[in-house]
CSV table of C-alpha atoms in Angstrom, one decimal:
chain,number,residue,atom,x,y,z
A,1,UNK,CA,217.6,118.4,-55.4
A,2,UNK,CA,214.0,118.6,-56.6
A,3,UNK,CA,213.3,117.7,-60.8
A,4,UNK,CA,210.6,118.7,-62.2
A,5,UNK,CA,208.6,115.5,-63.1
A,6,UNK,CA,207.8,115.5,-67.1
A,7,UNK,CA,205.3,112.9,-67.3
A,8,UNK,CA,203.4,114.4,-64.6
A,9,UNK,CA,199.5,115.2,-65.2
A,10,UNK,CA,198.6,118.9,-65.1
A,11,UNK,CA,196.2,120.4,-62.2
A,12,UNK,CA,193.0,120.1,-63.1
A,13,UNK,CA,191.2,124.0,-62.8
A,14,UNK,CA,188.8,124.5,-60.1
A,15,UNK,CA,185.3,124.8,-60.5
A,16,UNK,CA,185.2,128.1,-58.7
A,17,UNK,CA,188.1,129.7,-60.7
A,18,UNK,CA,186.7,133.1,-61.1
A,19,UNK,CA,185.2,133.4,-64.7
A,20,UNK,CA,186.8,136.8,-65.4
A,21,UNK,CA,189.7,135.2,-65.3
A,22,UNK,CA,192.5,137.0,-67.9
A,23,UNK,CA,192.9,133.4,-70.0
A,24,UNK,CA,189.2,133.1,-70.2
A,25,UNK,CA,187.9,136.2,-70.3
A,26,UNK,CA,185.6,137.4,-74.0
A,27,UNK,CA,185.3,140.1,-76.3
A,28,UNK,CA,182.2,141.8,-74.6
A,29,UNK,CA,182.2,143.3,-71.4
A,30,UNK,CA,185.3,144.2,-69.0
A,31,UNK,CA,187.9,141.7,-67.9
A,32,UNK,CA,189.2,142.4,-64.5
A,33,UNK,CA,193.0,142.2,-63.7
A,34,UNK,CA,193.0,142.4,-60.1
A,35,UNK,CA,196.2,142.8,-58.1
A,36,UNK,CA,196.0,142.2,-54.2
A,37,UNK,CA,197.0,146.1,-52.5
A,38,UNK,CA,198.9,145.7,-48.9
A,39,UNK,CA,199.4,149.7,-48.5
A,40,UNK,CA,198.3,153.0,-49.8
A,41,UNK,CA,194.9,151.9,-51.1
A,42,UNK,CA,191.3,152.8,-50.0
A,43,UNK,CA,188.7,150.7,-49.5
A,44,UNK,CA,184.9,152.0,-51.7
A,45,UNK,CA,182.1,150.8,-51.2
A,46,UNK,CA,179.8,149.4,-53.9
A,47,UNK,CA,177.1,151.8,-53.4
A,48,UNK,CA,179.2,154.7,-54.3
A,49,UNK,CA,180.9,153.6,-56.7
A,50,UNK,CA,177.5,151.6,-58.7
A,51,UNK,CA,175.4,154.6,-57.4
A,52,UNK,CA,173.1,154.9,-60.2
A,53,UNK,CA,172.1,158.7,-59.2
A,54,UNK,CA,175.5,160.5,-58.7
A,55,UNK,CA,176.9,161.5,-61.8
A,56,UNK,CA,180.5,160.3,-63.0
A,57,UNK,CA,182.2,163.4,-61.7
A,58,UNK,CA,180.5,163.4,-58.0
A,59,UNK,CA,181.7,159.2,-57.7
A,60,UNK,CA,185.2,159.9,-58.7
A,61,UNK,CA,185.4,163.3,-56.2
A,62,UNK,CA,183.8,161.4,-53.3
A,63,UNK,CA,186.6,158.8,-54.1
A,64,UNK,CA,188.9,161.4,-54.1
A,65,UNK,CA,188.2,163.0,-50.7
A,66,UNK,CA,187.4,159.3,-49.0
A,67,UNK,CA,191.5,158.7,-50.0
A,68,UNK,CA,192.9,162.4,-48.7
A,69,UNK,CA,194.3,162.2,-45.1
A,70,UNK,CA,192.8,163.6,-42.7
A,71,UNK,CA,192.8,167.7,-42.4
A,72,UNK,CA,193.6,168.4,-46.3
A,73,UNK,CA,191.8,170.9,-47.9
A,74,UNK,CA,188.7,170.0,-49.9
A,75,UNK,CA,187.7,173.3,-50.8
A,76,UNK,CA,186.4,174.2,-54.0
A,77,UNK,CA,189.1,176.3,-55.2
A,78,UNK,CA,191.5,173.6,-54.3
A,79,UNK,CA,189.9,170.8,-55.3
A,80,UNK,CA,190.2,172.9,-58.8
A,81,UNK,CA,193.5,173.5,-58.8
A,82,UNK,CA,194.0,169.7,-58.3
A,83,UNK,CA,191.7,168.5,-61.1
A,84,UNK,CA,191.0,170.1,-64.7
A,85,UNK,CA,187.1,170.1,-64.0
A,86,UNK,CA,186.8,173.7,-63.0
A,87,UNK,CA,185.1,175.3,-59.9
A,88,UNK,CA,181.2,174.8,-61.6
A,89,UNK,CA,181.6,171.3,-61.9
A,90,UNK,CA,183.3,170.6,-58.4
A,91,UNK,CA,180.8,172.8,-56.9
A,92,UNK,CA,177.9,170.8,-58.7
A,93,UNK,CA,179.2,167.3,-57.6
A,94,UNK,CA,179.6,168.4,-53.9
A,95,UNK,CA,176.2,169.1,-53.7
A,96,UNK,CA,175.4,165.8,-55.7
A,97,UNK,CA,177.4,164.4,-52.6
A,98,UNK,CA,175.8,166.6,-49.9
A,99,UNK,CA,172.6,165.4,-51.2
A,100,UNK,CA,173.0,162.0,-51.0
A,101,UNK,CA,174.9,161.8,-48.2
A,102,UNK,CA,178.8,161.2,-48.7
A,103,UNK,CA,179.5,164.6,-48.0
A,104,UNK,CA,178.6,167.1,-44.9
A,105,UNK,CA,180.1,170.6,-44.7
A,106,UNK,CA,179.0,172.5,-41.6
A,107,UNK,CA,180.4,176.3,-40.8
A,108,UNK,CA,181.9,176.5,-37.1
A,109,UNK,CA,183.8,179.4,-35.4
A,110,UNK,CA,187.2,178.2,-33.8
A,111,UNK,CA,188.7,179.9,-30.7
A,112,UNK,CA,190.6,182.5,-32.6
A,113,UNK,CA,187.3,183.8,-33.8
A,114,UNK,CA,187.5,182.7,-37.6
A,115,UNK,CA,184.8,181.1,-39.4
A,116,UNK,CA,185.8,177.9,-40.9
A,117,UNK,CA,184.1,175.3,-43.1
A,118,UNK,CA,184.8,171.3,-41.9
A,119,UNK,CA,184.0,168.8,-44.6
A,120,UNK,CA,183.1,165.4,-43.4
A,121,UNK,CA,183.3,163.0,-45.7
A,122,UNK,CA,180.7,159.6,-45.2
A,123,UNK,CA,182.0,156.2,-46.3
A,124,UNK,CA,178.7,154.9,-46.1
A,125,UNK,CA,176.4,157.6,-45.5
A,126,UNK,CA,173.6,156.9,-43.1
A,127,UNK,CA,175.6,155.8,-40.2
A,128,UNK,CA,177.3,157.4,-37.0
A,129,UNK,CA,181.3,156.5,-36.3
A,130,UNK,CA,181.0,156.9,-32.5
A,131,UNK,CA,183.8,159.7,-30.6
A,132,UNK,CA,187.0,158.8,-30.3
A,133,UNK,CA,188.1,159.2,-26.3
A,134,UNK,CA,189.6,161.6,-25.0
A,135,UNK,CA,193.1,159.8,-24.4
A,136,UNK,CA,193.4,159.1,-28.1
A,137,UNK,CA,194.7,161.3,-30.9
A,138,UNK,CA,192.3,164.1,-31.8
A,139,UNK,CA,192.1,164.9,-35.6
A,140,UNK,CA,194.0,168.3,-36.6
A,141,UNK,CA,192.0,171.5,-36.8
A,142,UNK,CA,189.8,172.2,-40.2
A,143,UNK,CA,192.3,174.2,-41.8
A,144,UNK,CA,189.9,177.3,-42.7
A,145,UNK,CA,189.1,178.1,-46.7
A,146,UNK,CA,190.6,180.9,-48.4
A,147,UNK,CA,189.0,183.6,-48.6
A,148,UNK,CA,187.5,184.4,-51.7
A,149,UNK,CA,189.5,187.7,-53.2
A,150,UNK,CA,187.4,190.6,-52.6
A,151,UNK,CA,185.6,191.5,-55.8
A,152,UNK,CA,186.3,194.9,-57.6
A,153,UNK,CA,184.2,197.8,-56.1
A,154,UNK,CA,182.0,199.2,-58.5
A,155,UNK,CA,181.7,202.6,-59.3
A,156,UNK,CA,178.5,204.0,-58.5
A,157,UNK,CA,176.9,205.3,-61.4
A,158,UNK,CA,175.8,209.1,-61.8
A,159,UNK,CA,172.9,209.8,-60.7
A,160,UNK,CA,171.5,212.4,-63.5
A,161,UNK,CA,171.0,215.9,-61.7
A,162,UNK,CA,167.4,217.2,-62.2
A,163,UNK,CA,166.7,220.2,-64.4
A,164,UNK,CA,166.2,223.6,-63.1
A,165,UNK,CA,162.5,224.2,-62.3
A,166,UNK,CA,160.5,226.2,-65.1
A,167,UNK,CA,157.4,229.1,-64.4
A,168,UNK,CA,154.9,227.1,-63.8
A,169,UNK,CA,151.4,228.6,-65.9
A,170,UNK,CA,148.4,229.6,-64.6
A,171,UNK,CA,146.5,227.1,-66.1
A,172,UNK,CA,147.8,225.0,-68.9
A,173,UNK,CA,145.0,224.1,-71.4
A,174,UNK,CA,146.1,221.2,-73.8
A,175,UNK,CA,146.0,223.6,-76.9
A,176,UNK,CA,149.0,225.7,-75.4
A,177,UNK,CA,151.1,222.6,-74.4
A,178,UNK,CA,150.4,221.2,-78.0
A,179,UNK,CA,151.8,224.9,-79.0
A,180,UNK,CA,154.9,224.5,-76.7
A,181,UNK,CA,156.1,221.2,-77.4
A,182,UNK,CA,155.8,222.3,-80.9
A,183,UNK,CA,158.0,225.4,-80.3
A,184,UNK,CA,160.3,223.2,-78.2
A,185,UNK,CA,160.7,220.5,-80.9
A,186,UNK,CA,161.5,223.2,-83.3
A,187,UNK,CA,164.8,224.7,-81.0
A,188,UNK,CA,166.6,222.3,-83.4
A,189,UNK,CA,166.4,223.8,-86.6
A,190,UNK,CA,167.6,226.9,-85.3
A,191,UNK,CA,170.3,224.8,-83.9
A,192,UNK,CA,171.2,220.9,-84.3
A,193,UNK,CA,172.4,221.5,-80.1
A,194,UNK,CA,169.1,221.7,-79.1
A,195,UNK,CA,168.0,218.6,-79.5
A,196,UNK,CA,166.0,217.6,-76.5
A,197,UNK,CA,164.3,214.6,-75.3
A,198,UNK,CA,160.6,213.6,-74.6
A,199,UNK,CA,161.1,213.7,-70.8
A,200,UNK,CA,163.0,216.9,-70.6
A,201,UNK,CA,160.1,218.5,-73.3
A,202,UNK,CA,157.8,217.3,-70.6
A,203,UNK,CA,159.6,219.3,-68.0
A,204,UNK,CA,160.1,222.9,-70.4
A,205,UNK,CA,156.7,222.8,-72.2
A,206,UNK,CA,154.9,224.3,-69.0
A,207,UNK,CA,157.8,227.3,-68.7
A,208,UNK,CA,156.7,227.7,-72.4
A,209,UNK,CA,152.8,227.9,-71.9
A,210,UNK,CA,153.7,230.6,-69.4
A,211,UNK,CA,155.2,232.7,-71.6
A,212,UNK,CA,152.3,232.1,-74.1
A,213,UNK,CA,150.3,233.4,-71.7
A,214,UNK,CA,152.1,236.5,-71.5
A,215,UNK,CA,150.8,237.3,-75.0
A,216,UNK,CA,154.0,236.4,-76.1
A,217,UNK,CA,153.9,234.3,-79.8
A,218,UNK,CA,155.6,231.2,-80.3
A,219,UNK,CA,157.6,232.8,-82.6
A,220,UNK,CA,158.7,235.2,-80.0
A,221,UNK,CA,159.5,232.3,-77.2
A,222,UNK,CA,161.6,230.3,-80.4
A,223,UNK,CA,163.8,233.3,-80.5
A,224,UNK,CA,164.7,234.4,-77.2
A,225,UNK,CA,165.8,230.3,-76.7
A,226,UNK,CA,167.9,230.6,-79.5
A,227,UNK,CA,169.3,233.8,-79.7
A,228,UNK,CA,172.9,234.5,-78.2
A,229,UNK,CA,173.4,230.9,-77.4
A,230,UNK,CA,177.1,230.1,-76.3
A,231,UNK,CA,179.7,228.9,-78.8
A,232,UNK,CA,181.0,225.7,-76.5
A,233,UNK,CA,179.3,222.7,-76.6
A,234,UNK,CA,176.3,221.9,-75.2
A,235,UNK,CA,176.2,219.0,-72.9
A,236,UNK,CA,172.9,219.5,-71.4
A,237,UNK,CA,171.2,221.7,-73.8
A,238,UNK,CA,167.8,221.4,-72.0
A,239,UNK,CA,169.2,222.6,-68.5
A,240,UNK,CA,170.4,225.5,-70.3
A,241,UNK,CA,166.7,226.1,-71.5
A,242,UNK,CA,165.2,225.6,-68.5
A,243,UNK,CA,167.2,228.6,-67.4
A,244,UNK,CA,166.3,230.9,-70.0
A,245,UNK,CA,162.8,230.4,-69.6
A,246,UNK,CA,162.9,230.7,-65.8
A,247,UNK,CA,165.5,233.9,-66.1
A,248,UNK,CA,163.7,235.7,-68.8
A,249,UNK,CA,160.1,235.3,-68.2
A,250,UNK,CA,158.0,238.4,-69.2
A,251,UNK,CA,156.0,240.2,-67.1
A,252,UNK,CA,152.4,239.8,-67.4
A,253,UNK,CA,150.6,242.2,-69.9
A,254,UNK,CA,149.0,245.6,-68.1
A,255,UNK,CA,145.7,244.7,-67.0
A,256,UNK,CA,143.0,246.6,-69.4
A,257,UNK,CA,139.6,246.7,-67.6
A,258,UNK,CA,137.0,246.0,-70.6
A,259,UNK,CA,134.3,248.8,-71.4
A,260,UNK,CA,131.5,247.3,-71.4
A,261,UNK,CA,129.4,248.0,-75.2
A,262,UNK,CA,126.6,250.5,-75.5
A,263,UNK,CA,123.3,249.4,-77.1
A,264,UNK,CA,121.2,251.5,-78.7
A,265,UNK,CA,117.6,250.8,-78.9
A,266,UNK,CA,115.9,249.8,-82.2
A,267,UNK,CA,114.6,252.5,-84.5
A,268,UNK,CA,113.0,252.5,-87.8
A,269,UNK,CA,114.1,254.5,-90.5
A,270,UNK,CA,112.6,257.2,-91.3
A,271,UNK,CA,113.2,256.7,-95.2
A,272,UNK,CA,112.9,253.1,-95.8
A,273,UNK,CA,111.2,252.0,-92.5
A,274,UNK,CA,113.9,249.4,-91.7
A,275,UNK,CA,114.8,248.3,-88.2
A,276,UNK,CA,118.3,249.8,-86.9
A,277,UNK,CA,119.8,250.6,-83.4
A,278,UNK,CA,120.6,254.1,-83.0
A,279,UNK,CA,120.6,256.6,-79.9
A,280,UNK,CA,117.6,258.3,-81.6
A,281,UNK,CA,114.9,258.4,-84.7
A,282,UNK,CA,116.8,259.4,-88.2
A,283,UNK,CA,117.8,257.8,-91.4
A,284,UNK,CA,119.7,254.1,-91.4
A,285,UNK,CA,123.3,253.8,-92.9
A,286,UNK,CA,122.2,252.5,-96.0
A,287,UNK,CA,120.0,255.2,-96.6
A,288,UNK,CA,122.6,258.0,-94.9
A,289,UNK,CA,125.1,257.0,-97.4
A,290,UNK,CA,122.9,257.0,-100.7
């Protein structure tokens, strides 16, 4: 039976004892503590993991995928599921890794006819692994990305219905459309419904000028758009107006030929001698009247 001997001298430590050895490890820097791994470990290369453009994130995920087995997923919304980073971040450090190489994800159709995504991952980016043969175990199928759910149809928004058409004058001189977008702004007085907006006052003030030119007065065109108005609410007071001014347009005045103005040829009065048109010789007004 072996003894250990007391007296014996201790080994003396190697000159190429590692210097970040536990015992004589300092205070600054990191002290390894290695252990030797015989399974389920995965071999990284330097140049990922000291790659002095990929952020922290995009080293750890390329680590991640580089230990997966082959065929799980490494989509987006299952690599966030798995880790706490979220889909923005993921998403931003595979195209750290896309950029740089660790990462390839190319879109291929399968047999069945679906369009799937297969991520190849790159060890050491910049070289080819060569095909395995035929006789030899083929990888398993991309298993294809969930689909995205499908987002919430929107509603279409209303398209606004244009306002009835208004009589359109004969020729709208910028004095009358100052007068009728004053008699249109002044529908609310009358009453608070008939408040109107710039655009639709656009539309209405040439209805208006038609009526002006009817002879009718603005005061006149103010009552007959807010006389009898209905007791429900208004929800598009200036449609209502357009139709009032389209369904009650006056019809033109009569037409009144103008007779044209006798003059008289000058005469001189016969009293004081003055000048004055008359049909013939006699006395002036001033001197008729006196």
């Amino acid at each position: 039976m072996d003894s250990q001997n007391p007296s014996a001298q201790a080994p003396t430590a190697s000159r190429d004892e590692p210097k970040n050895h536990p015992s004589r490890g300092t205070s600054a820097g990191v002290v390894h503590d290695n252990s030797h791994h015989t399974t389920h470990f995965t071999v990284i290369g330097n140049h990922l993991a000291q790659h002095e453009a990929l952020s922290l994130t995009a080293i750890g995920l390329a680590t991640h995928i580089q230990s997966l087995p082959a065929g799980s997923p490494v989509d987006i919304r299952s690599l966030a599921r798995r880790f706490p980073e979220g889909t923005t971040r993921i998403a931003a450090a595979l195209r750290e890794l896309e950029a740089h190489g660790y990462v390839r994800r190319n879109r291929e159709r399968t047999a069945a006819g679906h369009v799937v995504t297969r991520t190849v991952s790159c060890n050491r980016p910049g070289t080819v692994r060569p095909r395995r043969a035929s006789g030899n175990a083929e990888a398993p199928p991309p298993r294809p990305e969930p689909e995205p759910p499908p987002r919430r149809a929107e509603k279409p928004k209303a398209r606004r219905r244009a306002l009835p058409s208004v009589p359109q004058p004969v020729y709208a001189t910028p004095d009358l459309l100052l007068t009728a977008v004053g008699v249109l702004s002044g529908l609310r007085r009358a009453d608070p419904r008939l408040l109107i907006s710039a655009t639709d006052a656009e539309h209405l003030a040439p209805g208006v000028v038609a009526w002006l030119e009817r002879d009718v007065p603005p005061e006149a065109v103010h009552r007959a758009l807010t006389t009898g108005l209905p007791t429900e609410p208004l929800h598009r007071p200036a449609s209502l107006l357009a139709h009032r001014l389209d369904a009650g347009l006056p019809p033109l005045p009569p037409f009144r030929p103008r007779t044209p103005a006798v003059v008289h040829p000058m005469q001189n009065c016969d009293s004081c001698d003055h000048g004055h048109r008359a049909p013939k010789p006699g006395l002036c007004r001033g001197c008729e009247s006196t």
